[in-house]
Structures are given as structure tokens and as C-alpha cells.
PDB file of C-alpha atoms in Angstrom:
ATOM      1  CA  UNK J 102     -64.080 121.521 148.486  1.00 66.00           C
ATOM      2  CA  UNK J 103     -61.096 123.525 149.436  1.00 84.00           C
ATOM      3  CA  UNK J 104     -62.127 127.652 150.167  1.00 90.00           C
ATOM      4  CA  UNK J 105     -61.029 129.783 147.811  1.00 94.00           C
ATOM      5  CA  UNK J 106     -57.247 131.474 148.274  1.00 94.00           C
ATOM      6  CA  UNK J 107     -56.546 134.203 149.977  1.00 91.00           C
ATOM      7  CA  UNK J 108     -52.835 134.694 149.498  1.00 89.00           C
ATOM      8  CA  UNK J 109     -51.164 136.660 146.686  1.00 93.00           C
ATOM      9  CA  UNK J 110     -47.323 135.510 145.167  1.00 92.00           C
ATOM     10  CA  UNK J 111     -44.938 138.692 146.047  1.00 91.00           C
ATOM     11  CA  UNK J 112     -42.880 137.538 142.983  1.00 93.00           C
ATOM     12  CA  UNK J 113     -45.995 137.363 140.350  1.00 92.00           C
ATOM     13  CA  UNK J 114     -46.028 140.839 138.306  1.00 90.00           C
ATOM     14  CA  UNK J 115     -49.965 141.141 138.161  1.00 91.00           C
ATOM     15  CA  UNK J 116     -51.339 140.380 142.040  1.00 94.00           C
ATOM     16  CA  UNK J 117     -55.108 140.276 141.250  1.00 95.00           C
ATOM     17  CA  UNK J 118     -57.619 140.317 144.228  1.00 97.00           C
ATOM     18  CA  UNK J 119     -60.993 139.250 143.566  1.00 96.00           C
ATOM     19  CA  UNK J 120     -64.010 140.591 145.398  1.00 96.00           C
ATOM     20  CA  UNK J 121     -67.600 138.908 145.219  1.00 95.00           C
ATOM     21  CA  UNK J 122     -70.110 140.360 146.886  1.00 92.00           C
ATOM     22  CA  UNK J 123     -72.524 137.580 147.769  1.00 92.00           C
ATOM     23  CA  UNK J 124     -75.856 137.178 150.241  1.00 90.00           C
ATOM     24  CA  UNK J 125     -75.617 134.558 153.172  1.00 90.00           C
ATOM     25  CA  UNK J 126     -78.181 132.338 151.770  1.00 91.00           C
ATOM     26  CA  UNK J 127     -75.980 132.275 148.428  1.00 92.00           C
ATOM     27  CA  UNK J 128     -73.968 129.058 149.761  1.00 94.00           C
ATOM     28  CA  UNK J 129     -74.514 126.518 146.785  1.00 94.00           C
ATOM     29  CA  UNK J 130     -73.008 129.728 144.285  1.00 93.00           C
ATOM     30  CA  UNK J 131     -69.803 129.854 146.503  1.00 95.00           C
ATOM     31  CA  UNK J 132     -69.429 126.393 146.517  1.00 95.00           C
ATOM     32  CA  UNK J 133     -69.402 126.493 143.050  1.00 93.00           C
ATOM     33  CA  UNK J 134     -66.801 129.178 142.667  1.00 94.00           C
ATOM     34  CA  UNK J 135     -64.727 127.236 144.991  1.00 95.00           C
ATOM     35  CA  UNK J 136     -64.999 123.808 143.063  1.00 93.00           C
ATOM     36  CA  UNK J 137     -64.733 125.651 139.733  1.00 91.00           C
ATOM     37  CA  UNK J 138     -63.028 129.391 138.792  1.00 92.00           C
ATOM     38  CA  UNK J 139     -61.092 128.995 142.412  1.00 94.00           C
ATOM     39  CA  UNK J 140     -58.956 126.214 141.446  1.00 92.00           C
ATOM     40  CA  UNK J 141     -57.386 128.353 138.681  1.00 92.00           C
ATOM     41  CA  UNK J 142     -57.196 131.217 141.114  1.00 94.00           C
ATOM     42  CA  UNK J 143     -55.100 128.934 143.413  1.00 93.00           C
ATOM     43  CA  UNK J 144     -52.700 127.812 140.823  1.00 92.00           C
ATOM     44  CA  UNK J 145     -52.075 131.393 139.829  1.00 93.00           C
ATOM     45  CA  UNK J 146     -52.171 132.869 143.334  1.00 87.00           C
ATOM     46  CA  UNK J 147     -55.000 134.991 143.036  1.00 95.00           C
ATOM     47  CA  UNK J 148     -56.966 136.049 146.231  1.00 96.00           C
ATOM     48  CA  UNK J 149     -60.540 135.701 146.158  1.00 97.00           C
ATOM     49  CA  UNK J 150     -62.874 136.887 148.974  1.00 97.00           C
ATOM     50  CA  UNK J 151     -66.692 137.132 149.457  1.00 95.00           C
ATOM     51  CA  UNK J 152     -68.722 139.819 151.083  1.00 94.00           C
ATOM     52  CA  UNK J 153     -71.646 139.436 153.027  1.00 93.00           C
ATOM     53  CA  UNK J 154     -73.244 141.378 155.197  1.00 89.00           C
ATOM     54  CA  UNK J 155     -73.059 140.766 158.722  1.00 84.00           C
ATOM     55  CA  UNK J 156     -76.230 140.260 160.252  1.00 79.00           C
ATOM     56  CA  UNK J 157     -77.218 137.229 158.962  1.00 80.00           C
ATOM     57  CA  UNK J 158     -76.191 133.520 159.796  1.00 87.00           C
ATOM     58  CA  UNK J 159     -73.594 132.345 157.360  1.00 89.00           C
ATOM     59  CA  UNK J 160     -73.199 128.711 156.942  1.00 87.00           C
ATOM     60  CA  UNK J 161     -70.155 128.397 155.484  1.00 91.00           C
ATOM     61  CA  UNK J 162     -67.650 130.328 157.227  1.00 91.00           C
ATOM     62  CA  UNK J 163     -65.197 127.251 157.477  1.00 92.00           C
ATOM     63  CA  UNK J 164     -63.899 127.736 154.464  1.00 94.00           C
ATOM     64  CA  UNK J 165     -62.020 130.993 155.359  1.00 93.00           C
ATOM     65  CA  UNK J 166     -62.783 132.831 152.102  1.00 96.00           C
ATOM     66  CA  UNK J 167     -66.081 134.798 153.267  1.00 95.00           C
ATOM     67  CA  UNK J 168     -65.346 138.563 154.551  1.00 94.00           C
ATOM     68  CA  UNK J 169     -68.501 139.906 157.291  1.00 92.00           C
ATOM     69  CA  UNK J 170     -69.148 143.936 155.989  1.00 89.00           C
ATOM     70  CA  UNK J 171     -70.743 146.061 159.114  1.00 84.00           C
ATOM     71  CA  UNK J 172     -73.972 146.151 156.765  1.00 81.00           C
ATOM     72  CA  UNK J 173     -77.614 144.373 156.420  1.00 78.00           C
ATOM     73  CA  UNK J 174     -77.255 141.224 153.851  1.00 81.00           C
ATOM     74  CA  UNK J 175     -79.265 141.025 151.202  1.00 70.00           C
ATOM     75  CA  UNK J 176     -79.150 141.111 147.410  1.00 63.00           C
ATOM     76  CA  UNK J 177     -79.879 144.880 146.598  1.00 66.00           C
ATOM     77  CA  UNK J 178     -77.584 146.060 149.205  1.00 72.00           C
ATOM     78  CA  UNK J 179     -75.039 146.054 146.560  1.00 78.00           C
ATOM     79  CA  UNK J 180     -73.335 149.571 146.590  1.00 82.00           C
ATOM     80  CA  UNK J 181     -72.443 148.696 151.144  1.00 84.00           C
ATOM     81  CA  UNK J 182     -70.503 145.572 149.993  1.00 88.00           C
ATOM     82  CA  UNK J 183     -68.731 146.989 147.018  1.00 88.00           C
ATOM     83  CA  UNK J 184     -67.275 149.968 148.906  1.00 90.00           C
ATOM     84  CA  UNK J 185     -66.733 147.721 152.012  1.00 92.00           C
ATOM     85  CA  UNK J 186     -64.168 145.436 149.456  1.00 94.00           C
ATOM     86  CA  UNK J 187     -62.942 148.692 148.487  1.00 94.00           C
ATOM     87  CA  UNK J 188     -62.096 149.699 152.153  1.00 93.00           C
ATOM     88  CA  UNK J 189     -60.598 145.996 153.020  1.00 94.00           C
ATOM     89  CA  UNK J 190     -58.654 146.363 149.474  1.00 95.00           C
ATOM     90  CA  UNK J 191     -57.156 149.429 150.232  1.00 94.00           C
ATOM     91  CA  UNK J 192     -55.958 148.414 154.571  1.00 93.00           C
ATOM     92  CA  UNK J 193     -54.484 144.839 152.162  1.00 93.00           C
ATOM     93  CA  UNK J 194     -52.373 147.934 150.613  1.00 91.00           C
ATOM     94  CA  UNK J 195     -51.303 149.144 154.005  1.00 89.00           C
ATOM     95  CA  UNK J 196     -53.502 152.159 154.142  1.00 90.00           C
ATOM     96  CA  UNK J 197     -55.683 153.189 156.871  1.00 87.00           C
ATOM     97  CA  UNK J 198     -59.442 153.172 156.234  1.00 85.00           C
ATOM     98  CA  UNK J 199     -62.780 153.059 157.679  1.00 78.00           C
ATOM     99  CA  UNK J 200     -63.817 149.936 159.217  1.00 76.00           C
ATOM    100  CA  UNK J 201     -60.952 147.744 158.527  1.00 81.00           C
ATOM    101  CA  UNK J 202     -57.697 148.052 160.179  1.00 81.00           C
ATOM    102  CA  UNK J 203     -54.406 148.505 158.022  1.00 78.00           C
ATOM    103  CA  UNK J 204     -52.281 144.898 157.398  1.00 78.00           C
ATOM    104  CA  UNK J 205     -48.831 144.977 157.216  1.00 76.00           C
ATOM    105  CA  UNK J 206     -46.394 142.527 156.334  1.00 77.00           C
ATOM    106  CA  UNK J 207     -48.532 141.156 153.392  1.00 83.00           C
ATOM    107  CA  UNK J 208     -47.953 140.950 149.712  1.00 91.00           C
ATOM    108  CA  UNK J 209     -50.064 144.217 148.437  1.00 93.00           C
ATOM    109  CA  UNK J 210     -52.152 143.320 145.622  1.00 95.00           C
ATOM    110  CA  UNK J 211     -51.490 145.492 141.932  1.00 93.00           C
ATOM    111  CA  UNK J 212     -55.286 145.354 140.436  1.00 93.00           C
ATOM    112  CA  UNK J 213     -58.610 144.867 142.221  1.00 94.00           C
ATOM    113  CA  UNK J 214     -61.845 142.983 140.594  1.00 93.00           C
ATOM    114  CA  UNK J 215     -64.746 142.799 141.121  1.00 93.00           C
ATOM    115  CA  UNK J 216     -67.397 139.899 139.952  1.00 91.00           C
ATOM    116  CA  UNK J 217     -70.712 138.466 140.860  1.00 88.00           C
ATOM    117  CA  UNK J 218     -71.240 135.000 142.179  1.00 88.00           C
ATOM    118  CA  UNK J 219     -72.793 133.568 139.454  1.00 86.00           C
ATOM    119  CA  UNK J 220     -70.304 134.545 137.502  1.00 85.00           C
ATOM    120  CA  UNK J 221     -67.747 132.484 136.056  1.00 85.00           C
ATOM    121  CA  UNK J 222     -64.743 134.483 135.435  1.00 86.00           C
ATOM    122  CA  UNK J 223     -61.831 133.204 133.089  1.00 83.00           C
ATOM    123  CA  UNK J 224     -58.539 134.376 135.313  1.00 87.00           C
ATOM    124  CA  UNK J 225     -56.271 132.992 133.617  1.00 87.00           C
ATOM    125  CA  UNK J 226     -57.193 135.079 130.432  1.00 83.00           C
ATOM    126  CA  UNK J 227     -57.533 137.777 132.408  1.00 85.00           C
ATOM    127  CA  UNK J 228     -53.985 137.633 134.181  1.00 88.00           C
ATOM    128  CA  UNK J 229     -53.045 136.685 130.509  1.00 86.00           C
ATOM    129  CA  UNK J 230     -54.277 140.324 129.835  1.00 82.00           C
ATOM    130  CA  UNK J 231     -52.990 141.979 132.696  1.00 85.00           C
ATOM    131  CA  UNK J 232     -49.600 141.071 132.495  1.00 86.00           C
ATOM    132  CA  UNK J 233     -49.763 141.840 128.231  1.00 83.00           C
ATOM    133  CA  UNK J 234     -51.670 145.090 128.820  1.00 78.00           C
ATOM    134  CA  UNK J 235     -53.741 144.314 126.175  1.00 71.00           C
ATOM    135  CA  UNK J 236     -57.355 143.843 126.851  1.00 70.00           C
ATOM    136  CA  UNK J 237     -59.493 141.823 124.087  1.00 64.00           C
ATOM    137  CA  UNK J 238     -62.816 143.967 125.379  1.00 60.00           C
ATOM    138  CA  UNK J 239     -65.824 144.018 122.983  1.00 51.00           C
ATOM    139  CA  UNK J 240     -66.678 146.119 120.588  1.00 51.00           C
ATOM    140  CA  UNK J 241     -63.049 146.616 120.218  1.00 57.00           C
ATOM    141  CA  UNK J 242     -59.771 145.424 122.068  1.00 59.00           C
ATOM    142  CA  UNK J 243     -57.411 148.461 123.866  1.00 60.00           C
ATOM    143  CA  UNK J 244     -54.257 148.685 125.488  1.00 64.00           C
ATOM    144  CA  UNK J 245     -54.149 149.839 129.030  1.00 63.00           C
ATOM    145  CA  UNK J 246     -51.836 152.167 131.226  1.00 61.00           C
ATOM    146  CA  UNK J 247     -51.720 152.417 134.593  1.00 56.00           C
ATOM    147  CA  UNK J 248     -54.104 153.641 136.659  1.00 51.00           C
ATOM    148  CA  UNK J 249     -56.906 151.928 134.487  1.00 58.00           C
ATOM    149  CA  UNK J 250     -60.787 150.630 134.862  1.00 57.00           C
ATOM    150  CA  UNK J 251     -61.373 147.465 132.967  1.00 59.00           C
ATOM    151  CA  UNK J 252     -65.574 146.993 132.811  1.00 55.00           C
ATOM    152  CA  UNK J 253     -66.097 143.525 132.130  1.00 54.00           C
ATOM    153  CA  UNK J 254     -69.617 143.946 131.580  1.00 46.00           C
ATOM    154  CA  UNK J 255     -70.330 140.083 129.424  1.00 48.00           C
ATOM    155  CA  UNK J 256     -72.976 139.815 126.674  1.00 47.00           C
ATOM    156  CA  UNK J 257     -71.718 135.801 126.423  1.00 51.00           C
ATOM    157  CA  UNK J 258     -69.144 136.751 123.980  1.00 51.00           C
ATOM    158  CA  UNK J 259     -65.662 135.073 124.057  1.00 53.00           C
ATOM    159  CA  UNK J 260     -63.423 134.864 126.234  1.00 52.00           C
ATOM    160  CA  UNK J 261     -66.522 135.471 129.185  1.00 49.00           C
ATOM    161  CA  UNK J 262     -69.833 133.925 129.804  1.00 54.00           C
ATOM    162  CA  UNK J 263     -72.600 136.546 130.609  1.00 55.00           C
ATOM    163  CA  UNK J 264     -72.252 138.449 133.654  1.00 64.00           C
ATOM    164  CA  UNK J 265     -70.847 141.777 134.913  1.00 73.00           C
ATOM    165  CA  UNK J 266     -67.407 142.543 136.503  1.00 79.00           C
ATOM    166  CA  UNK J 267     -64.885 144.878 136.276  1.00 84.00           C
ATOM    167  CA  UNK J 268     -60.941 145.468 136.791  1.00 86.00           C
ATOM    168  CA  UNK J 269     -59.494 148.289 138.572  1.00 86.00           C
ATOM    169  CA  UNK J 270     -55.745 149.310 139.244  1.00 86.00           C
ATOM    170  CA  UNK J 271     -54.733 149.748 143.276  1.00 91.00           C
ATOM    171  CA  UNK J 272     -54.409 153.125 142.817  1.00 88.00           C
ATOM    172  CA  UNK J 273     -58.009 153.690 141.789  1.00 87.00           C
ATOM    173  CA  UNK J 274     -59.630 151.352 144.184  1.00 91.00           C
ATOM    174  CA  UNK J 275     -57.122 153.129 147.058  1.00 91.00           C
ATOM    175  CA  UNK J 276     -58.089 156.713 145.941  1.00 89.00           C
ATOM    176  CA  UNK J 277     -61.634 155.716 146.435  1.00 88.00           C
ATOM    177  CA  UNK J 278     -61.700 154.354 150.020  1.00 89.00           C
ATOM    178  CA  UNK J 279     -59.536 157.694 150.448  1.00 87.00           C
ATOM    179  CA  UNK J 280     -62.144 159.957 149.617  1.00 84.00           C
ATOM    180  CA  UNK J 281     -64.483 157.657 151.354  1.00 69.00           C
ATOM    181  CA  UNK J 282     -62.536 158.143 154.457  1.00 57.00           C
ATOM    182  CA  UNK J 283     -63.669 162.028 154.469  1.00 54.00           C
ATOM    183  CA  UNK J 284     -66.899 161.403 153.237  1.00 50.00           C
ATOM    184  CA  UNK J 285     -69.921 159.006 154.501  1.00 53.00           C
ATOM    185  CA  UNK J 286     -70.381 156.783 151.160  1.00 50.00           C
ATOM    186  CA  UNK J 287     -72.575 154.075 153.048  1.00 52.00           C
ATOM    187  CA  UNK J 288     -75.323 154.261 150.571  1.00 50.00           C
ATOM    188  CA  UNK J 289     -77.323 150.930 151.690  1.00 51.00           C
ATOM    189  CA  UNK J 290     -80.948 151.007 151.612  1.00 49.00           C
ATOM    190  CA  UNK J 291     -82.457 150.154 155.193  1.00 50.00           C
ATOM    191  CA  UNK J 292     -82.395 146.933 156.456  1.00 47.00           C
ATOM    192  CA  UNK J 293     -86.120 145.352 155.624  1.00 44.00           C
TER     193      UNK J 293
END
């Protein structure tokens, strides 16, 4: 099994980046994104990363795709991780944040999501959607506008399996690590 990608097309209209928070004993469900939902994410150049916290051993860091957040691992530490991928999202953009130093010379990604890891997300639809700006949500499908949040939050209704997730524009995700660069946001719980 290949890792999941981690490059973005410069050409490609919608440049998604997909964060997954994970734990480090969570191996078998990132082997299974990476032999499932991360071949279409290849194909489509979509960059997928997972987060896990970095004090615990992590056995598959070979593959590349795994992203070590300066917070205690474990599975109801969610809130760290999900502003940490908002703080690595934002220095992918070029800005300069907290904890991550600004890249340069790399194609910026246009929306930022957010899934689980047992979640299988359908990409392609999604780009689909992206690129139409025309969201088939449930109860009711919208169109979008920039700056937008897309809440993917899955009852096992077509086009998604259960699960939660959620899209955001760069400019939302980048506002946020913003602010959180002026105020502490590190709202962990204690490391048992």
C-alpha cells in the first residue's frame, strides 16, 4: 500500500486538502484509507494528511502521509488536532502561524476538509460538487459562494456512508489559525 498523496495539481480549479485526525494505535484504519478513498484522492490530486499527536510511538510513519501535532494522542483529544490541521493548512497557504512554519513555493490548496478515519469519503463527488458549486446536502441541496462551510455530517444517506466531516473554504480555515495566532485555542484535555 502506497501512503496517501500529499501533493495538490496547481492547474486543477478545486485544490482540496484533506485532514484526518487519527490516534497512533489507529494503524489498520489508515491503511484502509490508503488502500481505499486514497487511490481516488491520488488520481484527482487531492492531499490527504493524518494527525496524531506526538507523544506516542507511531508505526507507520513510512508512508509519509501522517503529520506529528505538539499534543498528547488519544481519541478525545479531538479539538488539539483539528486546530493543529488548521494551523499546518493555513503555513500550506503561505501564512505564518503557530507551530508550523510558513511553506513557500507550493501549490496553495482552495478548500480544506476535514473527516474521520473511519470514514469513507466519496471525493470524487465531492470535487464533483466543488467545482459545480452545488452541494446535494440533506434535507435539501444549496448552492455555495465563496467563503463557505460545507458540514458533511452522514446519516448513511446517498452519496456518503455514515460519518461526520465537513468542507471549509481557505479563507475560513486561514481566518481561524489567524485569530488563533492572538489567542491560546489549545483546548486539549490533560494528557491521562
Amino acid at each position: 500500500t502506497a501512503g496517501c498523496p500529499s501533493t495538490l495539481n496547481a492547474t486543477s480549479q478545486i485544490r482540496l486538502f484533506v485532514a484526518v485526525p487519527s490516534a497512533a494505535s489507529y494503524t489498520q484504519r489508515r491503511q484502509w484509507a490508503r488502500s481505499t478513498w486514497c487511490h481516488d484522492a491520488r488520481r484527482l490530486s487531492i492531499a490527504v494528511k493524518f494527525f496524531v499527536g506526538s507523544n506516542s510511538e507511531i508505526d507507520d510513519l513510512r508512508y509519509g502521509d501522517i503529520v506529528r501535532v505538539p499534543s498528547w494522542d488519544g481519541q478525545d483529544n479531538v479539538t488539539s488536532k483539528q486546530l493543529h490541521s488548521m494551523r499546518y493548512f493555513a503555513s500550506l497557504c503561505g501564512d505564518t502561524v503557530r507551530d508550523w512554519p510558513s511553506v513557500h513555493n507550493v501549490t496553495k490548496p482552495t478548500h480544506y476538509m476535514r473527516v474521520e478515519d473511519d470514514v469513507y469519503p466519496f471525493v470524487s463527488t465531492i470535487i464533483d460538487e466543488l467545482t459545480q458549486k452545488h452541494i446535494r446536502a440533506v434535507p435539501r441541496p444549496y448552492d455555495v459562494q465563496e467563503p463557505f462551510l460545507w458540514a458533511l455530517i452522514i446519516q448513511g444517506k446517498p452519496p456518503y456512508p455514515a460519518g461526520s466531516g465537513f468542507v471549509l473554504s481557505a479563507d475560513i480555515v486561514r481566518a481561524v489559525a489567524a485569530a488563533d495566532a492572538i489567542l491560546e485555542w489549545d483546548t486539549g484535555a490533560p494528557a491521562p
